[in-house]
Amino acid sequence: MRDFHLLLSLLYHKGAKMSLEFILILILSAWVGVNEWRLERIEKKLKND
């Protein structure tokens, strides 16, 4: 998640507008974050069993 914030600030400082690419990056990074969270939950469940 830290890399995403770095990317966001980099885009912001370069004066990037809310372009299609920026929105796609935002959606993709959110999707990856959710998948990582799901994987962590599954791993914890498996360890507890």
Short mmCIF file of C-alpha atoms in Angstrom, two decimals:
data_model
loop_
_atom_site.label_atom_id
_atom_site.label_comp_id
_atom_site.label_asym_id
_atom_site.label_seq_id
_atom_site.Cartn_x
_atom_site.Cartn_y
_atom_site.Cartn_z
CA MET A 1 0.00 0.00 0.00
CA ARG A 2 2.97 2.28 0.62
CA ASP A 3 4.00 1.98 -3.04
CA PHE A 4 0.55 3.12 -4.09
CA HIS A 5 0.79 6.28 -1.98
CA LEU A 6 4.22 6.97 -3.46
CA LEU A 7 2.81 6.58 -6.97
CA LEU A 8 -0.12 8.84 -6.11
CA SER A 9 2.12 11.62 -4.80
CA LEU A 10 4.41 11.27 -7.83
CA LEU A 11 1.46 11.70 -10.19
CA TYR A 12 0.13 14.61 -8.15
CA HIS A 13 3.44 16.49 -8.19
CA LYS A 14 3.73 16.09 -11.95
CA GLY A 15 0.36 17.81 -12.27
CA ALA A 16 -1.52 14.77 -13.51
CA LYS A 17 -5.22 15.34 -14.05
CA MET A 18 -7.92 12.76 -13.36
CA SER A 19 -7.22 10.99 -16.63
CA LEU A 20 -8.42 7.56 -17.64
CA GLU A 21 -5.01 6.06 -16.86
CA PHE A 22 -5.03 7.53 -13.35
CA ILE A 23 -8.51 6.17 -12.64
CA LEU A 24 -7.48 2.74 -13.96
CA ILE A 25 -4.39 2.72 -11.71
CA LEU A 26 -6.59 3.68 -8.76
CA ILE A 27 -9.09 0.86 -9.44
CA LEU A 28 -6.35 -1.70 -10.09
CA SER A 29 -4.44 -0.89 -6.91
CA ALA A 30 -7.64 -1.03 -4.84
CA TRP A 31 -8.45 -4.43 -6.37
CA VAL A 32 -4.96 -5.75 -5.57
CA GLY A 33 -5.27 -4.43 -2.00
CA VAL A 34 -8.58 -6.22 -1.48
CA ASN A 35 -7.16 -9.47 -2.88
CA GLU A 36 -4.16 -9.27 -0.53
CA TRP A 37 -6.52 -8.71 2.41
CA ARG A 38 -8.61 -11.75 1.39
CA LEU A 39 -5.47 -13.90 1.10
CA GLU A 40 -4.35 -12.87 4.59
CA ARG A 41 -7.75 -13.85 6.02
CA ILE A 42 -7.64 -17.25 4.29
CA GLU A 43 -4.08 -17.88 5.55
CA LYS A 44 -5.11 -17.05 9.13
CA LYS A 45 -8.11 -19.40 8.90
CA LEU A 46 -5.88 -22.21 7.62
CA LYS A 47 -3.36 -21.68 10.41
CA ASN A 48 -6.09 -21.79 13.07
CA ASP A 49 -7.53 -25.08 11.78
#
